[in-house]
Structure formats: C-alpha cells, structure tokens
Short mmCIF file of C-alpha atoms in Angstrom, two decimals:
data_model
loop_
_atom_site.label_atom_id
_atom_site.label_comp_id
_atom_site.label_asym_id
_atom_site.label_seq_id
_atom_site.Cartn_x
_atom_site.Cartn_y
_atom_site.Cartn_z
CA MET A 179 -16.86 36.52 -81.04
CA SER A 180 -17.85 38.85 -83.87
CA ILE A 181 -21.30 38.00 -85.21
CA ALA A 182 -20.28 39.97 -88.32
CA ARG A 183 -18.42 36.83 -89.34
CA ALA A 184 -21.60 34.78 -89.26
CA ARG A 185 -22.69 33.49 -92.65
CA LEU A 186 -25.80 31.76 -93.96
CA TYR A 187 -25.10 28.47 -95.72
CA PRO A 188 -27.52 26.40 -97.80
CA ALA A 189 -28.54 22.89 -96.81
CA ARG A 190 -26.09 20.06 -97.57
CA HIS A 191 -23.12 22.42 -97.76
CA ASP A 192 -19.75 21.11 -96.57
CA LEU A 193 -18.24 23.61 -94.14
CA ILE A 194 -15.03 21.59 -94.21
CA ARG A 195 -14.05 18.23 -95.71
CA GLU A 196 -11.92 15.31 -94.64
CA GLY A 197 -8.32 15.92 -95.73
CA ASP A 198 -8.64 19.73 -95.58
CA ARG A 199 -6.33 21.74 -93.38
CA PRO A 200 -8.18 22.58 -90.14
CA GLY A 201 -9.77 26.00 -90.31
CA PRO A 202 -11.52 28.21 -87.78
CA VAL A 203 -13.78 27.04 -84.99
CA PHE A 204 -17.36 26.81 -86.29
CA ILE A 205 -20.31 27.70 -84.07
CA VAL A 206 -23.82 26.86 -85.26
CA LEU A 207 -26.13 29.80 -84.59
CA ASP A 208 -29.24 28.60 -86.42
CA GLY A 209 -30.09 25.40 -88.24
CA TRP A 210 -28.69 21.87 -88.04
CA ALA A 211 -25.43 20.33 -89.20
CA CYS A 212 -23.63 17.00 -88.83
CA ARG A 213 -20.21 15.41 -88.73
CA TYR A 214 -19.71 12.49 -91.10
CA LYS A 215 -17.23 10.21 -92.81
CA ILE A 216 -17.41 8.61 -96.25
CA LEU A 217 -16.14 5.05 -96.63
CA PRO A 218 -14.22 3.90 -99.73
CA ASN A 219 -17.38 2.18 -101.02
CA GLY A 220 -19.30 5.46 -100.81
CA ALA A 221 -21.28 4.61 -97.68
CA ARG A 222 -21.71 7.42 -95.16
CA GLN A 223 -21.48 7.28 -91.37
CA VAL A 224 -22.94 10.24 -89.51
CA LEU A 225 -20.89 10.82 -86.34
CA ALA A 226 -22.84 13.61 -84.62
CA PHE A 227 -25.72 16.00 -85.06
CA LEU A 228 -25.04 19.69 -84.37
CA MET A 229 -27.74 22.07 -83.14
CA PRO A 230 -27.74 25.83 -82.50
CA GLY A 231 -25.12 26.68 -79.90
CA ASP A 232 -22.87 23.74 -80.73
CA SER A 233 -19.23 24.43 -81.58
CA CYS A 234 -16.96 22.29 -83.69
CA ASP A 235 -13.39 21.09 -83.35
CA LEU A 236 -11.89 23.18 -80.57
CA HIS A 237 -8.49 21.48 -80.75
CA VAL A 238 -8.45 20.02 -84.27
CA GLY A 239 -6.07 22.81 -85.30
CA LEU A 240 -3.31 20.80 -83.63
CA LEU A 241 -3.64 18.21 -86.41
CA ALA A 242 -2.33 18.44 -89.95
CA GLN A 243 -5.66 17.67 -91.60
CA MET A 244 -9.32 16.98 -90.92
CA ASP A 245 -10.29 13.36 -90.34
CA HIS A 246 -14.02 13.96 -90.94
CA CYS A 247 -16.38 16.32 -92.73
CA ILE A 248 -18.87 18.84 -91.34
CA GLN A 249 -21.98 19.55 -93.41
CA THR A 250 -25.14 21.60 -92.93
CA ILE A 251 -28.37 19.59 -92.85
CA THR A 252 -30.70 22.57 -93.16
CA PRO A 253 -29.96 26.14 -94.19
CA ALA A 254 -27.76 27.25 -91.32
CA ARG A 255 -26.20 30.41 -89.96
CA VAL A 256 -22.69 29.59 -88.81
CA ALA A 257 -20.15 31.84 -87.11
CA THR A 258 -16.40 31.36 -87.37
CA ILE A 259 -13.69 32.19 -84.87
CA GLU A 260 -10.10 32.16 -86.08
CA ARG A 261 -7.73 29.89 -84.19
CA GLY A 262 -5.58 32.68 -82.82
CA GLU A 263 -8.58 34.60 -81.56
CA MET A 264 -10.00 31.48 -79.92
CA ASP A 265 -6.68 30.71 -78.23
CA ALA A 266 -6.46 34.27 -76.89
CA MET A 267 -10.07 34.22 -75.74
CA MET A 268 -9.58 30.99 -73.81
CA GLU A 269 -6.33 32.23 -72.27
CA ASN A 270 -7.78 35.57 -71.17
CA HIS A 271 -11.27 34.43 -70.16
CA PRO A 272 -11.20 31.33 -67.92
CA ASN A 273 -15.00 31.04 -67.87
CA ILE A 274 -15.11 30.81 -71.66
CA ALA A 275 -12.32 28.24 -71.60
CA ARG A 276 -14.21 26.20 -69.00
CA ALA A 277 -17.43 26.33 -71.03
CA MET A 278 -15.62 25.19 -74.17
CA TYR A 279 -13.89 22.34 -72.36
CA ILE A 280 -17.19 21.20 -70.82
CA SER A 281 -18.78 21.29 -74.27
CA GLN A 282 -15.98 19.12 -75.62
CA LEU A 283 -16.36 16.64 -72.75
CA VAL A 284 -20.11 16.39 -73.44
CA ASP A 285 -19.33 15.75 -77.12
CA GLU A 286 -17.00 12.92 -76.10
CA GLY A 287 -19.61 11.50 -73.73
CA THR A 288 -22.19 11.58 -76.52
CA MET A 289 -19.83 9.75 -78.85
CA ARG A 290 -19.32 7.05 -76.20
CA ALA A 291 -23.10 6.68 -75.92
CA TRP A 292 -23.36 6.32 -79.71
CA ILE A 293 -20.61 3.68 -79.75
CA THR A 294 -22.46 1.78 -77.02
CA SER A 295 -25.66 1.95 -79.06
CA MET A 296 -23.95 0.68 -82.20
CA GLY A 297 -22.27 -2.16 -80.36
CA ARG A 298 -24.80 -3.35 -77.79
CA ARG A 299 -28.29 -1.90 -78.22
CA THR A 300 -30.92 -3.52 -80.39
CA SER A 301 -32.14 -1.57 -83.40
CA THR A 302 -35.30 -0.50 -81.54
CA GLU A 303 -33.32 0.55 -78.46
CA ARG A 304 -30.87 2.40 -80.69
CA VAL A 305 -33.56 4.46 -82.42
CA ALA A 306 -35.37 5.19 -79.17
CA HIS A 307 -32.13 6.25 -77.49
CA LEU A 308 -31.25 8.71 -80.25
CA MET A 309 -34.76 10.19 -80.16
CA CYS A 310 -34.49 10.71 -76.39
CA GLU A 311 -31.12 12.39 -76.83
CA LEU A 312 -32.22 14.72 -79.61
CA TYR A 313 -35.38 15.64 -77.72
CA LEU A 314 -33.47 16.55 -74.56
CA ARG A 315 -30.83 18.52 -76.42
CA ALA A 316 -33.48 20.42 -78.35
CA ARG A 317 -35.54 21.12 -75.24
CA ASN A 318 -32.49 22.53 -73.51
CA ILE A 319 -32.13 25.22 -76.20
CA GLY A 320 -35.83 25.95 -76.61
CA LEU A 321 -36.54 24.07 -79.86
CA GLU A 322 -39.16 21.75 -78.35
CA MET A 323 -42.79 22.73 -77.77
CA ASP A 324 -45.36 20.65 -75.88
CA GLY A 325 -43.60 17.37 -76.51
CA THR A 326 -43.07 18.05 -80.23
CA LEU A 327 -39.75 18.75 -81.91
CA SER A 328 -39.19 19.87 -85.48
CA LEU A 329 -36.71 17.21 -86.58
CA PRO A 330 -35.21 17.98 -90.01
CA LEU A 331 -33.60 14.54 -90.33
CA SER A 332 -34.59 12.24 -93.16
CA GLN A 333 -34.85 8.52 -92.55
CA ILE A 334 -31.75 8.08 -94.73
CA LEU A 335 -29.82 10.48 -92.51
CA LEU A 336 -31.03 8.69 -89.37
CA ALA A 337 -30.06 5.37 -90.92
CA ASP A 338 -26.56 6.68 -91.63
CA ALA A 339 -26.26 7.76 -87.99
CA LEU A 340 -27.53 4.47 -86.57
CA GLY A 341 -25.81 1.95 -88.86
CA MET A 342 -29.11 0.76 -90.34
CA THR A 343 -30.79 0.72 -93.73
CA ALA A 344 -33.58 3.17 -94.51
CA VAL A 345 -36.02 0.23 -94.84
CA HIS A 346 -35.05 -1.10 -91.40
CA ILE A 347 -35.34 2.26 -89.66
CA ASN A 348 -38.73 2.84 -91.27
CA ARG A 349 -39.91 -0.47 -89.77
CA VAL A 350 -38.55 0.45 -86.32
CA LEU A 351 -40.18 3.90 -86.41
CA ASN A 352 -43.50 2.30 -87.30
CA ASP A 353 -43.13 -0.18 -84.42
CA LEU A 354 -42.45 2.65 -81.95
CA ARG A 355 -45.50 4.50 -83.26
CA LEU A 356 -47.73 1.43 -82.94
CA GLN A 357 -46.49 0.89 -79.39
CA GLY A 358 -47.59 4.43 -78.58
CA ALA A 359 -44.12 5.68 -77.59
CA MET A 360 -43.40 8.26 -80.29
CA ALA A 361 -44.19 9.24 -83.83
CA LEU A 362 -42.12 10.86 -86.55
CA ARG A 363 -44.43 12.59 -89.02
CA ARG A 364 -43.54 15.09 -91.72
CA GLY A 365 -40.39 16.25 -89.99
CA ASN A 366 -41.95 16.48 -86.51
CA LEU A 367 -41.00 14.21 -83.62
CA ASP A 368 -43.93 13.70 -81.22
CA ILE A 369 -43.07 12.14 -77.87
CA ILE A 370 -46.35 10.38 -77.08
CA ASP A 371 -45.33 8.43 -73.99
CA PRO A 372 -42.00 9.71 -72.58
CA ASP A 373 -41.77 7.05 -69.87
CA MET A 374 -42.28 4.25 -72.37
CA LEU A 375 -39.70 5.68 -74.78
CA VAL A 376 -37.15 6.00 -71.96
CA ARG A 377 -37.81 2.39 -70.87
CA ILE A 378 -37.44 1.05 -74.41
CA ALA A 379 -34.19 2.95 -74.89
CA GLY A 380 -32.79 2.20 -71.45
CA PHE A 381 -32.00 5.90 -71.55
CA GLY A 382 -30.08 7.80 -68.91
CA ASP A 383 -29.23 11.44 -69.52
CA GLY A 384 -26.10 11.56 -67.36
CA TYR A 385 -23.75 11.73 -70.35
CA LEU A 386 -25.45 14.95 -71.49
CA HIS A 387 -24.84 16.58 -68.08
CA ARG A 388 -28.06 18.58 -68.28
CA ARG A 389 -30.23 17.27 -65.40
CA LEU A 390 -33.30 17.18 -67.62
CA ARG A 391 -36.05 14.58 -67.80
CA LEU A 392 -38.54 13.60 -70.45
CA ALA A 393 -41.53 14.83 -68.46
#
C-alpha cells in the first residue's frame, strides 16, 4: 500500500455514498468513521464504527453500486487502495489475503452481535454491550489508557447506532453512571467497574476474536 495516497478528510465527510459506484478499498489510518444508511423519512441508522486500522468493503467492487454510505466522524487520515492493486496484492501475498479475510469475518461477526442487541437486548444491555465492544477494540490498537477511552461519539450518533432516541440514551448512560459501571463525560469513556459492565451487557468477546478481557 502506498501511504502517499493517504489523505486527511474533515469530520462528517462522506468518503462514498449509497448509490455510488464502488471505489477503492478505504483503510482508516487515524480518526474515526462510520457506515450508515438514510431511511426515506430522513432517519439515520449507523451500521458500524470504524477505528484506525479498519478497512472498508473488500469485495463491494463486485456490486454495481454502494448500498450504504461511509462517513468520517472526526478528522481522519484515510488511505485508498485501487481494486486492481488490492486483487493483485491478495493473489500474490497469501498472508495479506488471510488477514483481510479474517478482518471481514470479524466485521460480519460484529454485525451479528449488533443485530442480536437490536432484537433481543434491553436498552441498558444494548448500551453496555456497545461500550464493552468499543473499549476492547480501542484497547487492542492502543487508544485506551488506564481504563479511559477518548470516545468521539455524540449521544445522537450513539442513538443512531443503537436504535434509540437521544433522550433515551442519555437516561441509560446516567443509569449506568449511577450504578458505578461506567461514565461518559466530555468525550471520554471511563470504565469504572469492568466486571459490572460486562455482567450488565452479558458481554462475551468471542465474536471479536481478540482474546482480550476488560481487566
């Protein structure tokens, strides 16, 4: 991959939109991004959060058009790899191909966990589960420090990811803080009692395939 093709994008910039022809593979180098869809009534559903090291849409080039959008959440440095170069890289370097396939499988496992949350977890369990996931993912890439994570996600963005209103998620976050499990203050996520947060969420990290624990 040529880092010379990395570019800095401002926050809330669409890298690609639903209906566009699929472009290159995006790799987030710095900053946060998300996948999302817009409903006909204007409501937004966030489908995934992307952190540094995450790649986007390995095989979407097989389709005629994008079925979702990808947008930066913060200012982000994003590298692009053209489809032909990616295909050649995966064909000539089996270890790279394996890493990309594993990454895609983890993405699919994460989506299954989100679907389970939306369908079967209570609102409190849903919020706690997402916080556990984001904490573990961030810790794995060195973004966490002493139980605190800089979390650049507004309550509106979290609500769009969890199928809740901003008022409801604010109430749930306050409840989790009062219980002494976690606190979200000024863009920082503090894990106060990891064991309690895991119990509330019913969280298991197997779908992330990282062998990490909140401890």
